[in-house]
PDB file of C-alpha atoms in Angstrom:
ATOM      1  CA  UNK A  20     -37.041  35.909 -14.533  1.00 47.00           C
ATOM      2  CA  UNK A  21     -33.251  35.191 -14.259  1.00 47.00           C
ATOM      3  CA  UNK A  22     -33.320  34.668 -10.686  1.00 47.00           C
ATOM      4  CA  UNK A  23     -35.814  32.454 -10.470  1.00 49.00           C
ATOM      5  CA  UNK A  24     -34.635  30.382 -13.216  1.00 52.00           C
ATOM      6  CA  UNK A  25     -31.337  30.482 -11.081  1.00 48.00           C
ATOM      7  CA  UNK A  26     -33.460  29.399  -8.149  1.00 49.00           C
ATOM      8  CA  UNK A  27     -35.101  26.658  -9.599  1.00 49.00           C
ATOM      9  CA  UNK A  28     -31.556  25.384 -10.887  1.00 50.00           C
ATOM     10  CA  UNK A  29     -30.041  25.478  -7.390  1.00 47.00           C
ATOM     11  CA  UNK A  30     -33.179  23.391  -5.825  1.00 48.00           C
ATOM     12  CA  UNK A  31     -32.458  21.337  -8.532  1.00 49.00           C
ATOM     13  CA  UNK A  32     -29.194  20.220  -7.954  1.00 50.00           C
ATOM     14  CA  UNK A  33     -30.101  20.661  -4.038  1.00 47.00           C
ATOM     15  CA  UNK A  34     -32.672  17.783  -4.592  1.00 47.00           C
ATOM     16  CA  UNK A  35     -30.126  15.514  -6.927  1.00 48.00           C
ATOM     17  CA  UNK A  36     -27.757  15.949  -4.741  1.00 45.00           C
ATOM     18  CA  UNK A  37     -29.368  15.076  -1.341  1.00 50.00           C
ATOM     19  CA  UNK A  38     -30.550  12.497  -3.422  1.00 53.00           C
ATOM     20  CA  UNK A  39     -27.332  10.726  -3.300  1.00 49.00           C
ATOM     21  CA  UNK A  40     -26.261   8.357  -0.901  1.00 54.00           C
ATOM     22  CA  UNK A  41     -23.334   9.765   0.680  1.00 53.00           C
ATOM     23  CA  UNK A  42     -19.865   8.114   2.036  1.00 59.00           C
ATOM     24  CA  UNK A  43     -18.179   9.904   4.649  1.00 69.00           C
ATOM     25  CA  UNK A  44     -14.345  10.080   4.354  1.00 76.00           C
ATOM     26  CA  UNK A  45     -12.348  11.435   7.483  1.00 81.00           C
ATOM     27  CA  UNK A  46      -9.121  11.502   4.235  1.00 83.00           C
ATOM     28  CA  UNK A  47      -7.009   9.239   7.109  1.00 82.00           C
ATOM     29  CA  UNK A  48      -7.296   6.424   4.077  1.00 87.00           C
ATOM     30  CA  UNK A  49      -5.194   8.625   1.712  1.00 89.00           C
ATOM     31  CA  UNK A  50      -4.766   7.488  -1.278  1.00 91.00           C
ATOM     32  CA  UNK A  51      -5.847   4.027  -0.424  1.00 95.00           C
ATOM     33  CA  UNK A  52      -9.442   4.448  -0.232  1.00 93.00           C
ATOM     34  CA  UNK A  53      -9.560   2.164  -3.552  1.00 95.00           C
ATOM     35  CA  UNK A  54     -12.625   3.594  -5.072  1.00 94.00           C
ATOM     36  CA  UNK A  55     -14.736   0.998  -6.871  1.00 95.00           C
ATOM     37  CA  UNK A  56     -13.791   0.277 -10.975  1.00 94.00           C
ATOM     38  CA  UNK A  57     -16.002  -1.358 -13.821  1.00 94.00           C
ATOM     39  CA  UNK A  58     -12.243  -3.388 -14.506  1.00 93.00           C
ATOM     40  CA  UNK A  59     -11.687  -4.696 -18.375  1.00 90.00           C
ATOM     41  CA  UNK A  60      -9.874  -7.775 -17.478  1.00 87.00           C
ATOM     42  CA  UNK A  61     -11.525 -10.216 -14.895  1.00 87.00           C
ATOM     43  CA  UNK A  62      -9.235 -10.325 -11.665  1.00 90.00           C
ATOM     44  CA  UNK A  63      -8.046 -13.925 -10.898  1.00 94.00           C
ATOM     45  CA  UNK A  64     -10.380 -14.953  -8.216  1.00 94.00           C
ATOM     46  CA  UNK A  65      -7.101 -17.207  -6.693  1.00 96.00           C
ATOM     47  CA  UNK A  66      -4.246 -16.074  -5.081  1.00 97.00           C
ATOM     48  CA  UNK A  67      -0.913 -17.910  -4.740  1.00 98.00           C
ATOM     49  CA  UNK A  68       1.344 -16.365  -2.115  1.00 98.00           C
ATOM     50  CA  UNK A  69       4.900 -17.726  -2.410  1.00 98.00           C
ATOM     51  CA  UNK A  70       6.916 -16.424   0.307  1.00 96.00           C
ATOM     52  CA  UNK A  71       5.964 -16.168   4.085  1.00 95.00           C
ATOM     53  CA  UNK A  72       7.695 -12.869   5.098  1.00 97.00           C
ATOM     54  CA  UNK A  73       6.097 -10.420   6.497  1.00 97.00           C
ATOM     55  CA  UNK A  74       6.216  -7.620   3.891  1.00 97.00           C
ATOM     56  CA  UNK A  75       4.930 -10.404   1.361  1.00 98.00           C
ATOM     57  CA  UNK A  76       1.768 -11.361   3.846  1.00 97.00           C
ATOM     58  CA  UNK A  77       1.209  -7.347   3.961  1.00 98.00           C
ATOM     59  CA  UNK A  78       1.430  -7.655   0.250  1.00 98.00           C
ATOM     60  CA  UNK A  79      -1.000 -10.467   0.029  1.00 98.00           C
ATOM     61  CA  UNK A  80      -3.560  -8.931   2.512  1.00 97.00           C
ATOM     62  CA  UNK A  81      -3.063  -5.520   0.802  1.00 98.00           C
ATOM     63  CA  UNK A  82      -4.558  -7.036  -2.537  1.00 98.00           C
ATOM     64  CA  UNK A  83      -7.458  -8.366  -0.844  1.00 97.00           C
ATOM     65  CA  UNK A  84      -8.415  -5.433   0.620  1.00 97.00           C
ATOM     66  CA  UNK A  85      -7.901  -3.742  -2.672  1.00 97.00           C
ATOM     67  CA  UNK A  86      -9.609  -5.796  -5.320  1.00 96.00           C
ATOM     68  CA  UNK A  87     -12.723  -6.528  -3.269  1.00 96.00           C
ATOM     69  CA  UNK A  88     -13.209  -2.720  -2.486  1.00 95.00           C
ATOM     70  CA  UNK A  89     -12.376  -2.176  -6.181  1.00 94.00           C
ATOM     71  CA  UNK A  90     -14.019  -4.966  -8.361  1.00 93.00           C
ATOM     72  CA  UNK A  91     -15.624  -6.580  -5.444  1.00 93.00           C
ATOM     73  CA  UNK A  92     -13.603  -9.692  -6.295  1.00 87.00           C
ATOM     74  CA  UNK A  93     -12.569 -11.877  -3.172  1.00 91.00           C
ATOM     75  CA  UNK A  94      -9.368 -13.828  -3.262  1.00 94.00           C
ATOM     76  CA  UNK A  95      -9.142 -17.707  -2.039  1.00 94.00           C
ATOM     77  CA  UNK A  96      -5.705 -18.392  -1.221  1.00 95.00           C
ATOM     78  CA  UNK A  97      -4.424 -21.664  -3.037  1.00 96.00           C
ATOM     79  CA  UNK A  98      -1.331 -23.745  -2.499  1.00 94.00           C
ATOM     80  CA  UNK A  99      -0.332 -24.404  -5.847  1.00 93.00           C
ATOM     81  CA  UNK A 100      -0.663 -23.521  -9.885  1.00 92.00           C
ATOM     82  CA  UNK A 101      -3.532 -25.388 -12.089  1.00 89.00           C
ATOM     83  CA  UNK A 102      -5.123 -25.092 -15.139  1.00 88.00           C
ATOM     84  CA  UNK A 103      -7.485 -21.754 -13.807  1.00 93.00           C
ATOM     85  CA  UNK A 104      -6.106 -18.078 -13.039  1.00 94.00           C
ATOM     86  CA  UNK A 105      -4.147 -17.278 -10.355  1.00 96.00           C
ATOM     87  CA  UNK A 106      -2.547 -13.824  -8.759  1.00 97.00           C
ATOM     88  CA  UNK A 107       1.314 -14.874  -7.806  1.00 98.00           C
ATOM     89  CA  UNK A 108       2.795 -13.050  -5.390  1.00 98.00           C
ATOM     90  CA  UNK A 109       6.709 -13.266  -4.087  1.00 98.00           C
ATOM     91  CA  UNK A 110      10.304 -12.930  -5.261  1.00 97.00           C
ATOM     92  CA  UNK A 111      11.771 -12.595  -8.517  1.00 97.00           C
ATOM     93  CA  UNK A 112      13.427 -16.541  -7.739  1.00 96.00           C
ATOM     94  CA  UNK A 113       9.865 -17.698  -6.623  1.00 97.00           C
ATOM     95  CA  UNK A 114       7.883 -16.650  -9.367  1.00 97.00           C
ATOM     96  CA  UNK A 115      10.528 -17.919 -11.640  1.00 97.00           C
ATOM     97  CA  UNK A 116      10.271 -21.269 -10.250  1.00 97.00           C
ATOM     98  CA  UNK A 117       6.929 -21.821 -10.805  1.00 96.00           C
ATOM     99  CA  UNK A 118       6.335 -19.825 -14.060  1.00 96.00           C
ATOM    100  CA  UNK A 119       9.481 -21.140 -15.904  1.00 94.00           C
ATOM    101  CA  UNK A 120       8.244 -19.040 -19.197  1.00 94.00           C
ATOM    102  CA  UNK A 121       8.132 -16.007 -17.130  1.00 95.00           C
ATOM    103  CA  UNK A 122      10.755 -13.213 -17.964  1.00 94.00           C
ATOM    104  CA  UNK A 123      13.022 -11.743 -14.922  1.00 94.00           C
ATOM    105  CA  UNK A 124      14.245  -8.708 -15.896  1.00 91.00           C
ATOM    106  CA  UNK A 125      18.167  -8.184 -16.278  1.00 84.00           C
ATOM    107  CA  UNK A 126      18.934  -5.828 -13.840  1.00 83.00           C
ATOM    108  CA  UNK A 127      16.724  -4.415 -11.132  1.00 87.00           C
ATOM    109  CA  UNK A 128      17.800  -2.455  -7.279  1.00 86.00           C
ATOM    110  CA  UNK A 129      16.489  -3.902  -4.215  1.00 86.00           C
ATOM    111  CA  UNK A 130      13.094  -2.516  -3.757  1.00 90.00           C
ATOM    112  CA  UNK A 131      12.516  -3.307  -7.660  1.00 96.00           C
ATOM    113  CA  UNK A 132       9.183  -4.878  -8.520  1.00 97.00           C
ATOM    114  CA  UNK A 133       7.695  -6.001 -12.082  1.00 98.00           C
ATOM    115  CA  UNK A 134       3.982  -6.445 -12.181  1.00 98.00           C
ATOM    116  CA  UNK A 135       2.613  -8.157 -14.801  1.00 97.00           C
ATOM    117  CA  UNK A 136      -0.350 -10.255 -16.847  1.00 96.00           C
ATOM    118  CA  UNK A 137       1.158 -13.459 -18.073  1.00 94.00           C
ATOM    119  CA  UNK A 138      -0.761 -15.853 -20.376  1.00 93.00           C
ATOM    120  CA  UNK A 139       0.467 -19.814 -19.762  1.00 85.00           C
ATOM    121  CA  UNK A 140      -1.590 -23.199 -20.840  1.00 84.00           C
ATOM    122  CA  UNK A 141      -4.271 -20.426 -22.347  1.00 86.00           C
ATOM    123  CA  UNK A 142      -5.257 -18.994 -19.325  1.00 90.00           C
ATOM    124  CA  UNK A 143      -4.222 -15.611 -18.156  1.00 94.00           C
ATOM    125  CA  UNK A 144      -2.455 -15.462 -14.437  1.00 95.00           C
ATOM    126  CA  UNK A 145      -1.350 -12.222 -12.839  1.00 97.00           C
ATOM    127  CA  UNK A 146       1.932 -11.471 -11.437  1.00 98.00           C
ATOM    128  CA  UNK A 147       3.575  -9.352  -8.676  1.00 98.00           C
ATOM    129  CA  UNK A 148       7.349  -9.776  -7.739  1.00 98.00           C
ATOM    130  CA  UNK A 149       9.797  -7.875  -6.516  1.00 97.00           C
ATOM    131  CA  UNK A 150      13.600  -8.535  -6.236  1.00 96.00           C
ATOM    132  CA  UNK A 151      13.272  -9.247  -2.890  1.00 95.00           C
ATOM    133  CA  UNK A 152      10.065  -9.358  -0.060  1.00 97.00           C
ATOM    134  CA  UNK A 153       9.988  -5.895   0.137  1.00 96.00           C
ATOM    135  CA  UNK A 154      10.060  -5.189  -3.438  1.00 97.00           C
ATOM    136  CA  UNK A 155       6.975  -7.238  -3.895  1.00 98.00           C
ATOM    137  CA  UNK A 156       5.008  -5.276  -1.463  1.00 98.00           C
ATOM    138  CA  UNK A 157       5.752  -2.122  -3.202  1.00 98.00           C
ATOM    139  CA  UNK A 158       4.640  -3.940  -6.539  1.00 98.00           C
ATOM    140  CA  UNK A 159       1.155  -4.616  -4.817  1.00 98.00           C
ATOM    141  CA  UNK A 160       0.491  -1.351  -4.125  1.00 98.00           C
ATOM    142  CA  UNK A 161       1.762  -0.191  -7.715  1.00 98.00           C
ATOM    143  CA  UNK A 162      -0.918  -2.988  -9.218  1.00 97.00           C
ATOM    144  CA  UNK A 163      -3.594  -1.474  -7.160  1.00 97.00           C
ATOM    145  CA  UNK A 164      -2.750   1.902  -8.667  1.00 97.00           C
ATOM    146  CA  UNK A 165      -2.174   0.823 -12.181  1.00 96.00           C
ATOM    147  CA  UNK A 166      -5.918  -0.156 -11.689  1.00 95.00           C
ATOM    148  CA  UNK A 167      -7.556   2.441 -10.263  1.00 95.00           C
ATOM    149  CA  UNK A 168      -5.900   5.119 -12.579  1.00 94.00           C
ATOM    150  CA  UNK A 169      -6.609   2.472 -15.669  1.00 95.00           C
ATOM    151  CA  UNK A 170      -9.282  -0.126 -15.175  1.00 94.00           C
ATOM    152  CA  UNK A 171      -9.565  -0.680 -19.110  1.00 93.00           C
ATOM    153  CA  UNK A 172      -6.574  -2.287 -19.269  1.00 89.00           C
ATOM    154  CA  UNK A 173      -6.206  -6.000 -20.333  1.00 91.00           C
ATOM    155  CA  UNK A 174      -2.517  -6.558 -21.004  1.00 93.00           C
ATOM    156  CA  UNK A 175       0.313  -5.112 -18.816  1.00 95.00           C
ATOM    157  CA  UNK A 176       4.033  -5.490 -17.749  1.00 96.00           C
ATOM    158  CA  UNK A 177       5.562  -2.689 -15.590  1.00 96.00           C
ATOM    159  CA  UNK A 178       8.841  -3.120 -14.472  1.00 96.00           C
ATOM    160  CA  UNK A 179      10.514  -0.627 -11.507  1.00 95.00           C
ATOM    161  CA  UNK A 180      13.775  -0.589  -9.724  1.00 94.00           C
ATOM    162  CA  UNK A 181      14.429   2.664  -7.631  1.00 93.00           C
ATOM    163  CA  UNK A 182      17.728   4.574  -7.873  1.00 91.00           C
ATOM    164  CA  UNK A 183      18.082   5.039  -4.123  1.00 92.00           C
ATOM    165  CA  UNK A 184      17.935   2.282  -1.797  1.00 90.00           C
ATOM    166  CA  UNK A 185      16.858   4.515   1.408  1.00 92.00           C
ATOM    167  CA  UNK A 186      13.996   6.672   1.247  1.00 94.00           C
ATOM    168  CA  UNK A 187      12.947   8.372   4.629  1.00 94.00           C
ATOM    169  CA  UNK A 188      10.917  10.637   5.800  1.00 95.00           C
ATOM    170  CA  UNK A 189      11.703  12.907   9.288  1.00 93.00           C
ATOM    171  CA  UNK A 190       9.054  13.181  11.693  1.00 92.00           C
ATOM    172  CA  UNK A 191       9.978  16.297  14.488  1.00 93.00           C
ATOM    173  CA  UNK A 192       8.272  15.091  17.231  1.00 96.00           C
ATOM    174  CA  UNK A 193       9.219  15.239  20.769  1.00 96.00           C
ATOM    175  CA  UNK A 194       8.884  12.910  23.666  1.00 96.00           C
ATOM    176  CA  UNK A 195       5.737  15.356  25.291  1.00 96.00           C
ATOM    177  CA  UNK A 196       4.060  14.453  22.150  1.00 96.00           C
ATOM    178  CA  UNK A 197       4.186  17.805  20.719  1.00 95.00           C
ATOM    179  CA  UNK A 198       5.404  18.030  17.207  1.00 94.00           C
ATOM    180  CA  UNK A 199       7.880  21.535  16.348  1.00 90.00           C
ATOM    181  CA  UNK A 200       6.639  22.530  13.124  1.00 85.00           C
ATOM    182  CA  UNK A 201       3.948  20.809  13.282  1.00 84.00           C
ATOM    183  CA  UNK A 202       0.273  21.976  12.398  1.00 86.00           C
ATOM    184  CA  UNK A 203      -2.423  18.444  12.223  1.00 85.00           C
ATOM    185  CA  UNK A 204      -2.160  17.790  15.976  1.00 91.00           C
ATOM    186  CA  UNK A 205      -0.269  15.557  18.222  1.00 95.00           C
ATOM    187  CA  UNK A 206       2.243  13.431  17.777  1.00 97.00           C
ATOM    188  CA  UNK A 207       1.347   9.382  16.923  1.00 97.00           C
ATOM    189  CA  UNK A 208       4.279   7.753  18.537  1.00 98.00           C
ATOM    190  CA  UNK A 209       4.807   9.537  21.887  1.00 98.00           C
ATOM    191  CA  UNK A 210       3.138  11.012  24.253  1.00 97.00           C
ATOM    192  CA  UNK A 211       4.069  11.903  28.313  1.00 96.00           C
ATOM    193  CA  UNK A 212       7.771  11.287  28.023  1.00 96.00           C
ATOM    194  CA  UNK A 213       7.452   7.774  26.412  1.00 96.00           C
ATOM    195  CA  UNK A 214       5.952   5.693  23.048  1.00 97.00           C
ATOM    196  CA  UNK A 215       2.609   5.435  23.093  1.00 98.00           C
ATOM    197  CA  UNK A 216       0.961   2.445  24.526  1.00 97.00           C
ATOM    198  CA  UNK A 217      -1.692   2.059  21.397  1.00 98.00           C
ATOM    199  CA  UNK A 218       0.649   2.231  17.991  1.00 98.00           C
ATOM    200  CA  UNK A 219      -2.349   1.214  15.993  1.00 97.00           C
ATOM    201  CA  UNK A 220      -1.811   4.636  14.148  1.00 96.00           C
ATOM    202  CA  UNK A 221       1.340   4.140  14.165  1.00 98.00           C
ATOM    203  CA  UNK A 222       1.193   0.968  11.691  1.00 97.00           C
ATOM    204  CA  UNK A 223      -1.442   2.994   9.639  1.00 97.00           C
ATOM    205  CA  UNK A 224       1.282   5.292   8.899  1.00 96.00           C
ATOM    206  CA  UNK A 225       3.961   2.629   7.667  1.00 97.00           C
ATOM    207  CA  UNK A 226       1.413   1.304   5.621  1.00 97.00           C
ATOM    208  CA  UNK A 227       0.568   4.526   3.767  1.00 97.00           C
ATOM    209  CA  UNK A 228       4.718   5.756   3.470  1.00 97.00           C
ATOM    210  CA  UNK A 229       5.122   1.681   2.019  1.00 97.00           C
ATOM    211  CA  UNK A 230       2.467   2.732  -0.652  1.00 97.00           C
ATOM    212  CA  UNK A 231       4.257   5.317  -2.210  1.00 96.00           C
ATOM    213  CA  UNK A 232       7.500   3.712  -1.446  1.00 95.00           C
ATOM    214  CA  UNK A 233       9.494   5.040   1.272  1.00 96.00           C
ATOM    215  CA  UNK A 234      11.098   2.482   3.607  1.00 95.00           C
ATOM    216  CA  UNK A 235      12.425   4.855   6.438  1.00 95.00           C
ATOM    217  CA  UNK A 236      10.929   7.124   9.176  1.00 96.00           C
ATOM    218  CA  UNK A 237      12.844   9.087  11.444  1.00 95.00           C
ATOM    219  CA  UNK A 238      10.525   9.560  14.634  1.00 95.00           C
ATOM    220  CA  UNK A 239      11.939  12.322  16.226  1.00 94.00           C
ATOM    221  CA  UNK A 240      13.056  15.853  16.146  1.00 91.00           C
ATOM    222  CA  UNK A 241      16.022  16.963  15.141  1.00 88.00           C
ATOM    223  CA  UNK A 242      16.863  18.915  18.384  1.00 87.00           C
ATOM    224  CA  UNK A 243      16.177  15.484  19.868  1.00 88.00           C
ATOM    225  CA  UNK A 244      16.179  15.229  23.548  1.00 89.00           C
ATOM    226  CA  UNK A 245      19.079  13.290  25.592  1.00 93.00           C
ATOM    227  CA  UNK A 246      16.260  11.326  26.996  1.00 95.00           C
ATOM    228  CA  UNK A 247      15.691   9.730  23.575  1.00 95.00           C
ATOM    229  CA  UNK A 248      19.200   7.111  24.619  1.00 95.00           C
ATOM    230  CA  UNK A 249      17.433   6.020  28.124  1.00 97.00           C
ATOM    231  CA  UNK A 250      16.744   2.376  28.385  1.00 97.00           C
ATOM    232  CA  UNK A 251      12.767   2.911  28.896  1.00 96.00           C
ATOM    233  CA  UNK A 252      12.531   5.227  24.924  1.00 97.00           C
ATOM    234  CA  UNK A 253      15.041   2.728  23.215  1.00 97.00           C
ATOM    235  CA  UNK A 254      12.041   0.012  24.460  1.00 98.00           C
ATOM    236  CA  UNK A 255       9.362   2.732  23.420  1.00 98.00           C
ATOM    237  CA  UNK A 256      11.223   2.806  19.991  1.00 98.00           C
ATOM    238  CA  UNK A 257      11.677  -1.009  19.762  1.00 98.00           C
ATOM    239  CA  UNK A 258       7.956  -1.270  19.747  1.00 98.00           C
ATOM    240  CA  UNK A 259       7.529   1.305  16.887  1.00 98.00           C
ATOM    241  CA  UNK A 260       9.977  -0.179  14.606  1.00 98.00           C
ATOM    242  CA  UNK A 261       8.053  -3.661  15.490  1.00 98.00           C
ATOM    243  CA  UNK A 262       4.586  -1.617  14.333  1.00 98.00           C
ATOM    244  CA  UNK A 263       6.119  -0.429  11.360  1.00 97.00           C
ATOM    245  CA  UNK A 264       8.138  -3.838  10.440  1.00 96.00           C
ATOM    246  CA  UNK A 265       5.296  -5.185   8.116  1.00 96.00           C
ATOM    247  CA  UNK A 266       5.789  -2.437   6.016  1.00 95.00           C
TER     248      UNK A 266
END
């Protein structure tokens, strides 16, 4: 009698779960698969972008990509403040200058970021800035967090300002595209004595390491070969830094 009771409660859960609709995940989004949330506080539906560097556009695109995967909430890019709710993005000066109220904090490292709900004229407007462009991308990714590990939340300021301006990671790959050490195949910048030609993978990487804020990779080994200084890898490497850059 106890094994088929057993064996009706494993065709059970057999049957609810082939039931389910079912996501693949390969695990290449890491963190950043931004699972969807029931959120507590309506997401502004507006976004107001106030710097035009590159990090800050990563930033920008990076919260798009989050809240509509999270809340499905889609973001319409507007040029200026009114009387509805908007998500600022950009420097501690820019916000500043058009959210007079809005507090800057005293002291804060390069990198820092504060990210924040901020009611003004009785409507409720979300805020990401960082001390500088950079710093503002790392708050994006810290608001997209907050949310996913919180959705209930309403009312939030989180300030952060790191206490070490270079944070790397070191890659030990080789020009063959082997990596020494290395166990998850080959390598994603090189490959046949060179960089390789398609770096899309290579950007997907930046963008993860910028998530959990480091801002340095060295690419290769540390028994680097001499051919690492020849004109034609010093171009290779040029074109990684540029696919890393946003980040």
């Amino acid at each position: 009698m106890m094994v088929k009771q057993k064996a009706v409660a494993l065709a059970g859960a057999a049957a609810l779960l082939f039931g389910m609709p079912l996501h693949a995940e390969n695990g290449a989004a890491g963190w950043l698969r931004y699972a969807k949330v029931k959120l507590a506080a309506q997401a502004p539906q507006r976004m107001l972008v106030l710097d035009d560097a590159a990090t800050v556009k990563s930033a920008a695109a990076e919260l798009e990509r989050g809240l509509l995967s999270m809340a499905g909430d889609r973001l319409a890019v507007v040029q200026r403040l009114d009387d509805e709710p908007v998500l600022v993005v950009g420097t501690f000066r820019e916000v500043k200058a058009v959210l007079p109220g809005w507090h800057v904090p005293a002291e804060s490292a390069l990198g820092g970021y504060v990210i924040q709900t901020f009611v003004t004229d009785g409507h409720t407007d979300w805020v990401v800035a960082g001390t500088t462009p950079r710093g503002a991308l790392y708050g994006a990714f810290a608001l997209l967090e907050k949310l996913g590990e919180d959705p209930q939340l309403k009312q939030f300021r989180i300030e952060s300002s790191p206490s070490s301006p270079i944070r790397w990671v070191d890659q030990w790959d080789n020009l063959n595209g082997t990596i020494e050490r290395g166990y998850a195949g080959r390598s994603i910048f090189f490959k046949d004595g060179n960089a390789r030609k398609n770096l899309t993978r290579v950007s997907e990487y930046g963008r993860l390491l910028a998530s959990v804020g480091i801002n340095g990779c060295n690419v290769n080994n540390v028994n680097a070969s001499p051919k690492m200084l020849t004109p034609g890898v010093i171009a290779g490497l040029a074109r990684i830094a540029d696919a890393l850059r946003p980040w």
